[in-house]
Amino acid sequence: MKRFRVVFAMLVLLLPAHAQTRAPARAARRPPAQAAQPSASSPAGQSLPVRRVILYSNGVAFFERRGTVRGDAEVDLPFKQSQVDDVLKSMVVLDLGRGRIGAVSYNSSAPPSSRLADIPFSIGATSDGTSQESGGLAAVLGQLQGAKVVVTTATRSATGAILTVEEKQSQVDASKPPLVTRSLVIAAANGEIASFDLAEVRSVKLLDEGSRHDVNEFADASASTRRRDAKTIVVTSNGEGQREMSVSYTVAAPIWKTTYRVLLDPGGKPFFQGWAIVDNVGDEDWTDVSLSLVSGTPVSFIQPIQQPLYRHRPVIPIPQDLNLEPQVYEPGAGPGTGGGIGSGGSNETVEVTAGAQPVESTRSKLLSNLPLNKRAFKDLTGVRAAAPAPSMSEAVAGGDSGVETAASGGEVGDLFEYRIEQPVTVRRDRSALIPILQTQMEGERVSVYNESVRADRPMSGLRLKNTSPLTLEGGSLTVIDGNAYAGEALMDRLKPGEDRFISFALDLGTLVTARPKGDRERVHMIRVINGVFNVYYYQTERKTYTITNQTEKPRVVFVEHPVRNQWALSGDTARPFETTARSYRFRVELGPKESKELPVAERRELMDSYALSTLSQSEVQIFVSRNYIDDATRAAFEKILDIKNRIASVEARLEALDRETEEISGDQARLRENIKALGQTSEARQLIARYIAKAGEQETRLEQISGERKTAAAERAALEAELEAAIRALENLSRKL
């Protein structure tokens, strides 16, 4: 524990100075209900300080501003232009006293140049500050002709309407530019016309409401031009006296990060410490805010709703006859018959106490875009703050929100929240390292071997079990072993009760070799399906891991063997310690200088197929020699082969008859050509008679061939039917070997 105090002290030194010195000042700070006291004479323009911040791991942040307002209050909330869309779709405004929420307005989203174009005058200035033709007081007053003003100099004051701004030039020195003087000319109500040198004028007060409005609009538009990313949302609340007001919203924010430390004692037992890194990138300090960190992935998106949108509407002519009869609608089936909208699960809230205090947890429900309910405000350590302010959900339940509900909401999401017990201060543009957990956990020093990571040595690591009630968000992890740095690792999200392997260094004291060997097992089953003879067998692969402990200390090594599709562990392989989606994990315990072998055998089933219609004698001999088939099946196969041989004989006869027919046809064509070439001599007539006699014999043979072919074709058809029946008789034949 002494080592832990030293490390903890070193980590505290990493915090910003204001975070270390905040504790003494916290006792003297005002309670939230006393913050932001407005003056009684100026109820408008009041502000609400940030009191609660919830950072989510999906890149958004929930802010709650809470403070005291008085009378008819206007609360100005400055935002960046990029934040307004998120604020408009998530803002919740509550008056927790007797006031009622009025309008929530914001300055126009039109471009500043467009707003300046609508103002009936302009003011310009050069980079060196000198007025341009359209700039300066003289130019402004010249554009306000007819406006009623009060002009005051050191010696006099007059009221009237602006007529013009007179400009005079006088040449005092020819070597210098002319001297320009300007005078304001006004007409009083009594008809008197007065002129005032602008160099002597101390002030010009505008009496016309329209003129004052134009000047103020020009000032606002100019400020928007100067800071184009600025946007102010004004929230009004009408009421009397002093009361509390709350405004909450979500905006984009950097994700919060986690980092962990594991301190190993001599026995390898881990002491676990978790820290959260938060970033305040806004324009406002977080002073003594209630900070929560939510782990999960709620749905979040940006919708451009601050820009005015117009939708096309068709023009529908008015019908000539508008005689409409009243309609009567049947009642609904009653409540509870339809599905609800937005129903969801419960969320989990965890109270975290900084320092070495115990960690307790509770479950609470998180309303969509609303803070935690009243259970989330309970102090689980048994210490309660005096007269706590009502939570937002309590105010809504009690009807004191100042907003009349128009719809009901449902619970959504399944999130896990870390709520920092002590108030947190993070200055603008600063980051903070905040402790969220420190506890003794269960763990074991192990080595993890995976051939794909390194073929000869395992990684030195830790089998860590999360015995805390917290879900640990993924992050970096630093291991301290024996008061020294031992290595670093990355850890995925770890839920309560889960264990995880964490490797942080190469184990130089353990050697592993892996020898693969492949083989094919004998056929274990035959089947006939759809005229196909299938032979089933197993292909096997065996890998033998030899693990050697080269040290004098005992070792526990976990060997990760890959899980492959269609492959399964053989029965003679030791049962793995556990199986993941990608690996089998085998636990091997080694004594000092001990070496062990771990054989891992896998097999997958393969199949060879033989069509019975093309079965050959040699294949049948193989089946017999390998004992695939019994005597009855062999007889059936022999019958199939006999039928196939007879079919082959018939087909050979048919082929011979076809060849003979082709030869006779060719010979007859030659005889016809010869007869045409012979003349009318007695020798020619004798030769023609011989040709005709031979042709007659061939015609007789063709008739015989036709009969023989029909007989052979019929015989082949009968044999084919017999073959099909013989094959069908073997259908669904199955035999285990």
XYZ file of C-alpha atoms in Angstrom:
737
model
C 0.000 0.000 0.000
C 2.957 2.309 0.628
C 3.963 1.864 -3.020
C 0.454 2.809 -4.071
C 0.570 6.043 -2.047
C 3.780 7.040 -3.799
C 2.367 6.343 -7.256
C -0.903 8.079 -6.401
C 1.009 11.156 -5.216
C 2.970 11.237 -8.459
C -0.228 11.032 -10.494
C -1.843 13.839 -8.510
C 1.102 16.037 -9.466
C 0.031 15.611 -13.090
C -3.297 17.363 -12.415
C -3.636 21.115 -13.142
C -2.742 23.376 -10.276
C -6.297 24.561 -9.810
C -7.472 20.963 -9.378
C -4.994 20.407 -6.534
C -5.865 23.607 -4.654
C -9.595 23.531 -5.192
C -10.484 21.583 -2.008
C -9.807 24.400 0.520
C -11.694 26.900 -1.593
C -14.678 24.590 -2.018
C -15.745 24.990 1.609
C -16.124 28.736 1.137
C -17.884 28.675 -2.221
C -21.567 29.589 -2.486
C -24.159 26.834 -2.883
C -25.675 26.456 -6.357
C -28.901 28.188 -5.368
C -26.949 31.383 -4.526
C -25.057 31.597 -7.811
C -25.503 34.294 -10.429
C -27.438 36.766 -8.254
C -28.933 39.436 -10.512
C -29.440 42.998 -9.446
C -32.952 44.054 -8.562
C -32.809 47.006 -10.901
C -31.713 44.988 -13.913
C -33.594 41.669 -14.193
C -32.737 41.268 -17.874
C -29.477 39.798 -19.154
C -29.070 37.384 -16.275
C -26.799 34.316 -16.548
C -26.877 30.720 -15.380
C -23.588 29.008 -14.499
C -22.790 25.464 -15.617
C -23.609 23.107 -12.742
C -23.579 19.665 -14.331
C -21.723 18.116 -17.277
C -22.258 14.611 -18.658
C -19.736 13.493 -21.257
C -20.644 10.616 -23.574
C -18.317 8.246 -25.378
C -20.067 8.969 -28.711
C -18.856 12.570 -28.926
C -21.641 14.621 -27.294
C -21.955 16.348 -23.927
C -24.986 17.145 -21.801
C -24.838 20.487 -19.958
C -27.126 21.709 -17.203
C -27.063 25.363 -16.215
C -28.789 26.241 -12.948
C -29.021 29.451 -10.953
C -31.242 32.094 -9.415
C -33.233 34.614 -11.451
C -35.547 37.424 -10.382
C -38.623 39.003 -11.848
C -39.156 38.946 -15.604
C -35.784 37.448 -16.430
C -33.852 37.179 -19.686
C -31.007 34.669 -19.683
C -28.366 35.060 -22.398
C -26.667 31.841 -23.493
C -23.713 32.286 -25.882
C -22.942 29.465 -28.321
C -20.861 28.812 -31.359
C -22.683 28.720 -34.667
C -21.845 25.018 -35.046
C -23.526 24.212 -31.707
C -26.893 25.846 -32.304
C -28.514 22.964 -34.204
C -27.747 20.552 -31.347
C -28.983 23.056 -28.755
C -32.264 23.760 -30.557
C -33.208 20.079 -30.779
C -32.243 19.184 -27.193
C -32.777 22.237 -24.965
C -34.972 21.754 -21.878
C -35.921 24.939 -19.942
C -37.434 24.712 -16.450
C -38.510 27.441 -14.042
C -38.397 25.729 -10.635
C -40.288 28.539 -8.859
C -43.564 30.231 -9.671
C -42.434 31.643 -12.970
C -43.498 30.586 -16.422
C -41.184 30.067 -19.354
C -41.732 32.517 -22.184
C -40.020 32.709 -25.551
C -36.673 31.155 -26.430
C -35.192 33.276 -29.203
C -31.908 33.625 -31.014
C -30.379 36.109 -33.414
C -31.060 35.730 -37.091
C -29.248 33.115 -39.090
C -29.162 35.366 -42.145
C -25.662 36.352 -43.345
C -24.391 39.610 -41.753
C -23.999 41.203 -45.198
C -27.686 40.570 -45.865
C -28.680 42.124 -42.537
C -26.492 45.197 -43.179
C -28.099 45.609 -46.585
C -31.527 46.047 -44.937
C -30.334 48.944 -42.749
C -30.870 52.398 -44.421
C -27.327 53.615 -43.792
C -23.786 52.255 -43.659
C -20.535 52.963 -41.886
C -17.147 52.007 -43.227
C -13.594 52.412 -41.989
C -10.168 51.794 -43.473
C -7.554 49.598 -41.855
C -5.734 52.631 -40.418
C -8.874 53.943 -38.732
C -9.525 56.936 -41.026
C -13.064 57.261 -42.331
C -13.965 56.427 -45.888
C -16.458 58.366 -47.968
C -19.310 56.321 -46.507
C -17.892 56.353 -42.973
C -17.453 58.677 -40.057
C -19.904 60.647 -37.902
C -20.557 63.188 -40.611
C -21.539 60.513 -43.107
C -23.798 58.774 -40.563
C -25.612 61.985 -39.607
C -25.933 62.890 -43.266
C -27.799 59.589 -43.835
C -30.210 60.369 -40.937
C -31.841 63.390 -42.520
C -35.132 64.232 -40.779
C -34.273 62.367 -37.583
C -34.947 64.280 -34.365
C -31.835 64.734 -32.251
C -30.461 66.567 -29.228
C -27.073 68.136 -30.045
C -24.803 69.030 -27.138
C -21.566 71.040 -27.214
C -19.461 72.479 -24.398
C -21.432 75.734 -24.408
C -24.955 74.959 -25.649
C -27.567 72.355 -26.421
C -30.376 72.319 -28.985
C -33.172 70.003 -30.173
C -34.279 69.688 -33.773
C -34.407 67.627 -36.927
C -31.281 66.951 -39.001
C -31.308 68.906 -42.263
C -27.827 68.183 -43.627
C -24.135 67.980 -42.859
C -22.376 70.958 -44.426
C -18.785 70.591 -45.593
C -16.391 73.536 -46.137
C -12.837 73.647 -47.466
C -10.352 76.443 -46.683
C -6.864 76.880 -48.105
C -4.563 78.089 -45.312
C -1.227 77.047 -46.822
C -0.789 76.453 -50.551
C 1.797 73.753 -49.873
C -0.678 71.730 -47.816
C -3.993 70.053 -48.644
C -7.143 72.127 -48.040
C -8.577 72.095 -44.510
C -12.001 70.405 -44.372
C -14.556 71.306 -41.701
C -18.026 69.799 -41.269
C -21.045 71.285 -39.574
C -24.345 69.697 -38.554
C -27.378 71.764 -39.536
C -30.637 71.158 -37.644
C -34.109 72.763 -37.757
C -35.734 73.447 -34.374
C -39.470 73.199 -33.732
C -39.730 77.008 -33.495
C -38.327 77.369 -37.019
C -34.818 78.298 -35.968
C -32.011 76.757 -38.044
C -28.797 76.101 -36.111
C -25.341 74.976 -37.216
C -22.849 73.081 -35.046
C -19.190 72.451 -35.853
C -18.802 68.668 -35.550
C -15.384 69.171 -34.005
C -17.111 70.861 -31.033
C -20.032 68.456 -30.728
C -19.846 66.281 -27.627
C -22.911 64.116 -28.252
C -25.825 63.625 -30.597
C -28.814 61.876 -29.002
C -31.335 60.230 -31.289
C -34.937 60.881 -30.220
C -36.655 58.778 -32.922
C -37.309 55.158 -31.960
C -36.824 54.078 -35.574
C -33.430 55.752 -35.847
C -32.253 54.231 -32.560
C -33.438 50.809 -33.737
C -31.532 51.139 -37.027
C -28.316 52.093 -35.237
C -28.640 49.210 -32.762
C -29.370 46.756 -35.574
C -26.293 48.010 -37.406
C -24.188 47.507 -34.259
C -25.512 43.939 -33.786
C -24.945 43.049 -37.428
C -21.438 44.522 -37.306
C -20.654 42.444 -34.222
C -21.901 39.330 -36.029
C -19.646 40.208 -38.939
C -16.700 40.590 -36.602
C -17.385 37.246 -34.891
C -19.202 35.132 -37.405
C -19.224 32.031 -35.201
C -21.142 33.707 -32.361
C -24.800 33.014 -31.626
C -26.806 34.086 -28.570
C -29.919 32.249 -27.418
C -32.132 34.271 -25.066
C -34.447 32.434 -22.650
C -37.184 34.456 -20.949
C -39.119 33.600 -17.799
C -41.994 35.708 -16.477
C -42.554 35.762 -12.739
C -42.069 37.576 -9.482
C -39.406 37.405 -6.866
C -36.336 35.241 -6.659
C -36.509 31.653 -7.927
C -34.343 28.925 -9.408
C -34.126 28.263 -13.136
C -32.547 25.390 -15.093
C -31.521 25.098 -18.745
C -30.056 21.889 -20.181
C -28.908 20.900 -23.682
C -26.500 18.671 -25.614
C -23.662 19.792 -27.887
C -20.750 18.136 -29.637
C -17.741 17.562 -27.386
C -14.503 15.572 -27.372
C -14.981 12.009 -26.199
C -13.743 11.250 -22.725
C -10.880 8.785 -22.514
C -9.841 6.208 -19.961
C -6.426 5.083 -18.868
C -5.584 2.454 -16.280
C -2.726 1.358 -14.046
C -2.159 -2.121 -12.639
C 0.186 -2.532 -9.671
C 1.286 -6.146 -9.162
C 2.300 -7.405 -5.752
C 5.020 -10.099 -5.394
C 2.378 -12.797 -5.834
C 1.116 -11.251 -9.058
C -2.162 -9.994 -7.575
C -3.285 -6.777 -9.289
C -4.273 -3.514 -7.672
C -6.289 -1.678 -10.290
C -6.588 2.081 -10.742
C -8.653 3.842 -13.402
C -8.494 7.448 -14.572
C -10.652 9.469 -16.954
C -9.291 12.222 -19.186
C -11.759 15.019 -19.928
C -11.263 18.063 -22.139
C -12.929 21.461 -21.789
C -12.609 23.022 -25.231
C -15.412 25.555 -24.692
C -15.231 29.269 -23.973
C -16.304 28.923 -20.338
C -14.718 27.441 -17.212
C -16.296 24.439 -15.524
C -16.226 25.577 -11.909
C -17.278 23.044 -9.269
C -19.501 21.174 -11.685
C -21.072 17.780 -11.122
C -19.336 15.628 -13.711
C -20.578 12.319 -15.102
C -19.012 10.082 -17.736
C -21.314 7.816 -19.740
C -20.109 4.677 -21.474
C -22.265 3.540 -24.366
C -23.314 4.435 -27.871
C -26.607 6.349 -27.863
C -27.821 7.473 -31.273
C -26.819 11.058 -31.990
C -27.009 13.158 -35.132
C -26.956 16.743 -36.401
C -30.034 18.230 -38.063
C -29.842 21.734 -39.582
C -32.941 23.244 -37.968
C -31.724 26.786 -37.229
C -31.895 27.860 -40.879
C -35.347 28.909 -42.124
C -36.729 26.236 -44.427
C -39.490 26.582 -47.013
C -41.440 23.808 -48.618
C -43.210 23.911 -51.964
C -46.985 24.072 -51.629
C -49.251 23.397 -54.584
C -51.935 25.899 -55.502
C -55.369 24.233 -55.313
C -58.306 26.034 -56.897
C -61.378 26.572 -54.750
C -64.172 24.193 -55.786
C -67.450 25.702 -56.903
C -69.565 23.547 -54.584
C -68.509 23.460 -50.935
C -71.535 21.655 -49.558
C -69.924 19.309 -47.077
C -71.812 16.973 -44.802
C -70.670 16.558 -41.186
C -68.688 13.413 -40.504
C -69.109 11.094 -37.507
C -66.109 8.988 -36.450
C -66.283 5.851 -34.344
C -64.410 5.886 -31.002
C -61.027 4.227 -30.589
C -60.536 0.825 -29.005
C -59.395 2.419 -25.751
C -55.993 2.855 -24.070
C -53.485 0.092 -23.951
C -54.396 -1.509 -27.265
C -51.592 -0.086 -29.356
C -47.831 -0.278 -29.100
C -46.103 2.487 -27.238
C -43.569 4.778 -28.836
C -40.037 5.003 -27.599
C -40.151 2.232 -25.036
C -36.677 1.129 -24.001
C -34.506 -0.471 -21.350
C -33.024 0.741 -18.140
C -29.722 2.563 -17.797
C -27.089 1.914 -15.192
C -25.627 4.650 -12.998
C -22.476 4.231 -10.950
C -21.463 6.503 -8.113
C -17.664 6.858 -8.018
C -15.852 8.234 -5.010
C -12.461 9.780 -5.683
C -9.503 8.694 -3.585
C -9.429 5.440 -1.657
C -13.140 5.419 -0.722
C -15.271 2.338 -1.497
C -17.189 2.293 -4.751
C -20.921 1.677 -4.678
C -23.374 1.381 -7.570
C -27.062 1.821 -8.184
C -29.416 1.614 -11.136
C -31.286 4.677 -12.402
C -33.226 5.599 -15.454
C -32.149 8.297 -17.826
C -34.842 10.331 -19.582
C -34.140 11.206 -23.196
C -32.393 14.623 -23.277
C -33.137 15.016 -19.492
C -30.791 14.600 -16.482
C -30.902 11.686 -14.069
C -33.968 11.225 -11.874
C -34.012 11.852 -8.160
C -32.299 8.541 -7.307
C -29.260 9.711 -9.232
C -28.945 12.682 -6.846
C -28.734 10.482 -3.744
C -25.384 10.366 -2.018
C -24.787 6.625 -1.623
C -21.953 7.053 0.862
C -24.453 8.101 3.552
C -23.517 11.809 3.574
C -26.232 14.141 2.326
C -25.967 17.803 1.419
C -28.244 20.121 3.385
C -31.481 21.135 1.634
C -30.635 19.763 -1.845
C -32.151 21.541 -4.822
C -34.941 19.603 -6.514
C -33.862 17.607 -9.522
C -35.243 18.359 -12.955
C -37.279 15.151 -12.970
C -38.720 16.020 -9.519
C -39.676 19.444 -10.774
C -41.419 17.944 -13.785
C -43.240 15.421 -11.563
C -44.350 18.170 -9.171
C -45.655 20.428 -11.880
C -43.259 23.292 -11.049
C -41.306 23.287 -14.299
C -42.954 26.322 -15.816
C -43.689 24.338 -18.979
C -46.988 22.689 -19.715
C -46.359 19.283 -21.242
C -47.669 18.588 -24.696
C -46.416 15.035 -25.123
C -45.132 12.136 -23.061
C -41.673 10.616 -23.427
C -40.312 7.112 -23.080
C -37.097 5.696 -21.677
C -34.442 4.810 -24.231
C -30.946 3.427 -24.202
C -28.893 1.105 -22.025
C -25.989 3.185 -20.835
C -23.426 2.978 -18.052
C -22.507 6.126 -16.189
C -19.623 7.152 -13.975
C -20.698 10.029 -11.745
C -17.787 11.796 -10.090
C -18.705 12.249 -6.426
C -16.756 15.446 -5.799
C -17.298 18.693 -7.742
C -14.794 19.166 -10.542
C -13.182 22.333 -11.897
C -11.693 22.385 -15.395
C -10.672 25.730 -16.859
C -11.378 26.586 -20.468
C -8.957 25.100 -22.980
C -7.628 22.759 -20.284
C -7.860 19.025 -19.656
C -8.036 17.060 -16.427
C -7.100 13.571 -15.226
C -9.806 12.378 -12.833
C -9.718 9.139 -10.783
C -12.757 6.934 -11.346
C -11.743 3.641 -9.734
C -9.174 2.063 -7.475
C -9.651 -1.371 -6.009
C -8.026 -4.758 -5.508
C -9.029 -7.108 -8.335
C -8.599 -10.765 -9.052
C -5.855 -11.698 -11.459
C -3.112 -14.153 -12.367
C 0.290 -13.728 -13.982
C 0.272 -15.745 -17.217
C 1.978 -15.987 -20.570
C -0.084 -16.056 -23.767
C 1.251 -17.778 -26.878
C -0.181 -17.149 -30.321
C 1.827 -18.377 -33.286
C 0.538 -15.580 -35.529
C 1.930 -12.958 -33.094
C 5.346 -14.532 -32.526
C 6.417 -18.058 -33.438
C 9.016 -18.745 -30.744
C 7.971 -16.982 -27.530
C 4.747 -16.041 -25.757
C 3.744 -12.628 -24.471
C 3.962 -11.978 -20.773
C 0.619 -10.846 -19.437
C -2.134 -10.909 -16.921
C -5.494 -12.629 -16.683
C -7.581 -9.887 -15.085
C -11.109 -10.276 -13.720
C -13.277 -7.222 -13.207
C -14.570 -7.685 -9.659
C -15.796 -4.092 -9.435
C -19.422 -3.099 -10.130
C -18.266 -0.824 -12.952
C -18.125 -1.357 -16.669
C -14.563 -0.387 -17.594
C -14.362 1.521 -20.857
C -11.565 0.498 -23.205
C -8.269 2.329 -22.940
C -4.553 2.099 -22.360
C -3.142 0.217 -19.386
C 0.238 0.590 -17.717
C 1.615 -2.244 -15.591
C 3.851 -1.601 -12.579
C 5.595 -4.738 -11.288
C 7.991 -4.702 -8.358
C 8.021 -0.893 -8.109
C 9.109 -0.730 -11.743
C 7.544 -0.184 -15.105
C 6.719 -3.547 -16.710
C 4.959 -2.604 -19.944
C 1.784 -1.291 -21.501
C -1.315 -2.767 -23.077
C -4.653 -1.890 -24.611
C -7.840 -3.131 -22.983
C -11.282 -3.468 -24.546
C -14.464 -2.672 -22.657
C -14.732 -4.950 -19.619
C -18.063 -5.547 -17.888
C -18.436 -6.578 -14.227
C -17.597 -10.246 -13.703
C -15.759 -10.586 -17.048
C -12.120 -11.573 -17.280
C -9.678 -10.560 -19.970
C -6.151 -11.452 -21.038
C -3.800 -8.497 -21.131
C -0.268 -8.816 -22.525
C 2.297 -6.111 -21.877
C 5.779 -7.592 -22.588
C 7.620 -10.414 -24.345
C 8.206 -13.467 -22.149
C 11.916 -14.150 -22.553
C 11.827 -17.060 -20.108
C 9.545 -19.365 -22.106
C 10.251 -21.060 -25.433
C 7.563 -22.560 -27.703
C 7.877 -24.605 -30.891
C 5.011 -25.798 -33.104
C 5.237 -28.823 -35.449
C 2.344 -29.390 -37.895
C 1.417 -32.741 -39.532
C -1.401 -33.584 -41.938
C -3.080 -36.942 -42.731
C -6.224 -38.576 -44.105
C -8.336 -40.959 -42.055
C -10.043 -44.032 -43.500
C -13.564 -43.839 -44.925
C -16.147 -43.986 -42.172
C -19.397 -44.033 -44.175
C -20.774 -44.605 -47.696
C -24.107 -43.459 -49.071
C -25.966 -43.540 -52.396
C -28.013 -40.416 -53.099
C -29.626 -39.590 -56.444
C -27.588 -42.197 -58.294
C -24.293 -40.974 -56.833
C -22.090 -43.181 -54.650
C -20.605 -40.909 -51.909
C -17.585 -41.894 -49.832
C -17.088 -39.910 -46.563
C -13.754 -39.571 -44.768
C -11.883 -37.142 -42.477
C -8.902 -34.984 -43.281
C -6.823 -34.474 -40.139
C -4.197 -31.957 -39.089
C -2.191 -32.234 -35.904
C -0.037 -29.504 -34.417
C 2.184 -30.306 -31.475
C 3.247 -27.379 -29.280
C 6.343 -27.917 -27.166
C 6.487 -25.409 -24.278
C 9.697 -25.069 -22.273
C 10.069 -23.066 -19.064
C 13.627 -21.759 -19.047
C 13.406 -20.134 -15.599
C 13.501 -21.290 -11.993
C 9.960 -20.060 -11.367
C 6.708 -21.853 -12.239
C 4.881 -20.665 -15.314
C 1.275 -20.685 -16.548
C 1.104 -20.543 -20.330
C -2.079 -20.170 -22.362
C -1.720 -21.453 -25.934
C -4.109 -19.871 -28.436
C -4.910 -22.190 -31.337
C -6.952 -20.678 -34.194
C -10.590 -21.670 -34.703
C -11.126 -22.528 -38.397
C -14.330 -22.886 -40.339
C -15.433 -26.521 -40.938
C -12.649 -27.828 -38.681
C -13.357 -29.344 -35.248
C -11.144 -30.649 -32.473
C -10.585 -34.386 -32.496
C -11.674 -36.528 -29.584
C -8.091 -37.240 -28.508
C -7.332 -33.518 -28.021
C -7.415 -32.129 -24.499
C -10.425 -29.982 -23.735
C -9.541 -26.273 -24.084
C -9.718 -24.008 -21.044
C -12.028 -21.696 -23.001
C -13.037 -20.953 -26.564
C -13.374 -17.516 -28.136
C -14.686 -16.513 -31.523
C -11.186 -16.821 -32.985
C -9.173 -19.133 -30.735
C -9.121 -22.216 -28.543
C -7.228 -21.469 -25.330
C -5.323 -24.306 -23.675
C -3.880 -23.881 -20.189
C -0.444 -25.414 -19.587
C 1.169 -25.288 -16.146
C 4.942 -25.657 -16.054
C 7.283 -26.169 -13.152
C 10.803 -24.717 -13.041
C 12.870 -25.858 -16.045
C 10.004 -28.120 -17.155
C 8.994 -28.870 -20.736
C 5.597 -30.172 -21.907
C 3.963 -31.077 -25.188
C 0.466 -30.010 -26.158
C -0.931 -31.924 -29.154
C -3.902 -30.254 -30.857
C -5.616 -32.396 -33.518
C -8.363 -31.167 -35.817
C -10.330 -32.819 -38.552
C -12.890 -31.947 -41.181
C -15.169 -34.226 -43.175
C -14.621 -34.554 -46.937
C -16.429 -36.588 -49.591
C -15.537 -38.327 -52.875
C -18.408 -38.922 -55.339
C -18.857 -41.562 -58.092
C -21.807 -41.562 -60.538
C -23.240 -45.089 -60.748
C -24.182 -44.525 -64.385
C -20.457 -44.218 -65.217
C -19.198 -46.805 -62.738
C -16.180 -48.830 -63.932
C -14.888 -52.290 -63.040
C -11.680 -50.842 -61.584
C -13.653 -48.585 -59.228
C -15.725 -51.544 -58.027
C -12.493 -53.440 -57.361
C -11.251 -50.481 -55.263
C -14.510 -50.412 -53.268
C -14.170 -54.151 -52.619
C -10.499 -53.979 -51.673
C -11.132 -51.099 -49.217
C -14.221 -52.772 -47.775
C -16.481 -49.888 -48.763
C -19.233 -52.299 -49.903
C -20.547 -55.662 -48.733
C -21.353 -58.748 -50.873
C -24.938 -57.688 -51.610
C -23.844 -54.233 -52.720
C -21.043 -55.810 -54.759
C -23.593 -58.049 -56.528
C -25.745 -55.023 -57.256
C -22.739 -53.172 -58.637
C -21.773 -56.251 -60.750
C -25.306 -56.326 -62.155
C -25.010 -52.658 -63.079
C -21.685 -53.344 -64.797
C -23.213 -56.312 -66.710
C -26.105 -54.185 -67.942
C -23.663 -51.452 -68.927
C -21.593 -53.984 -70.887
C -24.676 -55.265 -72.709
C -25.709 -51.737 -73.528
C -22.220 -51.105 -74.850
C -22.484 -54.224 -77.082
C -25.826 -53.110 -78.511
C -24.466 -49.641 -79.118
C -21.504 -51.186 -80.951
C -23.906 -53.104 -83.246
C -25.845 -49.954 -83.930
C -22.663 -48.117 -84.797
C -21.644 -50.955 -87.204
C -25.062 -50.850 -88.946
C -24.782 -47.108 -89.292
C -21.333 -47.435 -90.882
C -22.597 -50.089 -93.310
C -25.510 -47.869 -94.324
C -23.149 -45.012 -95.003
C -20.908 -47.251 -97.151
C -23.873 -48.530 -99.285
C -25.134 -45.016 -99.775
C -21.721 -43.917 -101.006
C -21.401 -46.910 -103.345
C -24.835 -46.247 -104.879
C -23.929 -42.674 -105.569
C -20.801 -43.840 -107.415
C -22.863 -46.339 -109.522
C -25.270 -43.621 -110.566
C -22.436 -41.425 -111.747
C -20.912 -44.288 -113.743
C -24.222 -45.102 -115.448
C -24.566 -41.500 -116.549
C -21.088 -41.569 -118.096
C -21.625 -44.760 -120.200
C -22.639 -44.596 -123.906
C -25.039 -46.752 -126.026
C -22.591 -49.494 -127.081
C -23.282 -53.197 -126.387
C -20.423 -53.253 -123.836
C -21.911 -50.255 -122.020
C -25.317 -51.871 -121.847
C -23.817 -55.003 -120.290
C -21.979 -52.881 -117.639
C -25.127 -50.909 -116.849
C -27.002 -54.166 -116.273
C -24.322 -55.266 -113.780
C -24.612 -51.912 -111.922
C -28.362 -52.180 -111.713
C -28.169 -55.742 -110.379
C -25.680 -54.671 -107.678
C -27.859 -51.720 -106.716
C -30.768 -54.083 -106.261
C -28.743 -56.265 -103.917
C -27.763 -53.165 -101.883
C -31.378 -52.062 -101.562
C -32.245 -55.453 -100.164
C -29.408 -55.089 -97.613
C -30.583 -51.619 -96.626
C -33.985 -53.043 -95.829
C -32.349 -55.712 -93.672
C -30.201 -53.107 -91.886
C -33.294 -51.037 -91.090
C -34.937 -54.018 -89.430
C -31.801 -54.950 -87.507
C -31.418 -51.360 -86.286
C -34.934 -51.191 -84.960
C -34.371 -54.435 -83.069
C -31.073 -53.181 -81.594
C -32.622 -49.811 -80.588
C -35.449 -51.567 -78.794
C -32.962 -53.811 -77.017
C -30.916 -50.772 -75.918
C -33.989 -48.994 -74.556
C -34.901 -52.084 -72.550
C -31.378 -52.343 -71.154
C -31.329 -48.650 -70.213
C -34.596 -49.081 -68.343
C -33.124 -52.098 -66.580
C -30.027 -50.046 -65.673
C -32.136 -47.224 -64.272
C -34.107 -49.689 -62.156
C -30.898 -51.278 -60.855
C -29.526 -47.864 -59.851
C -32.833 -46.868 -58.281
C -32.784 -50.033 -56.209
C -29.641 -48.757 -54.492
C -31.166 -45.350 -53.614
C -30.592 -44.247 -49.976
C -28.067 -47.029 -49.451
C -26.065 -46.078 -46.331
C -23.375 -47.929 -44.436
C -21.096 -46.953 -41.595
C -17.637 -48.422 -41.688
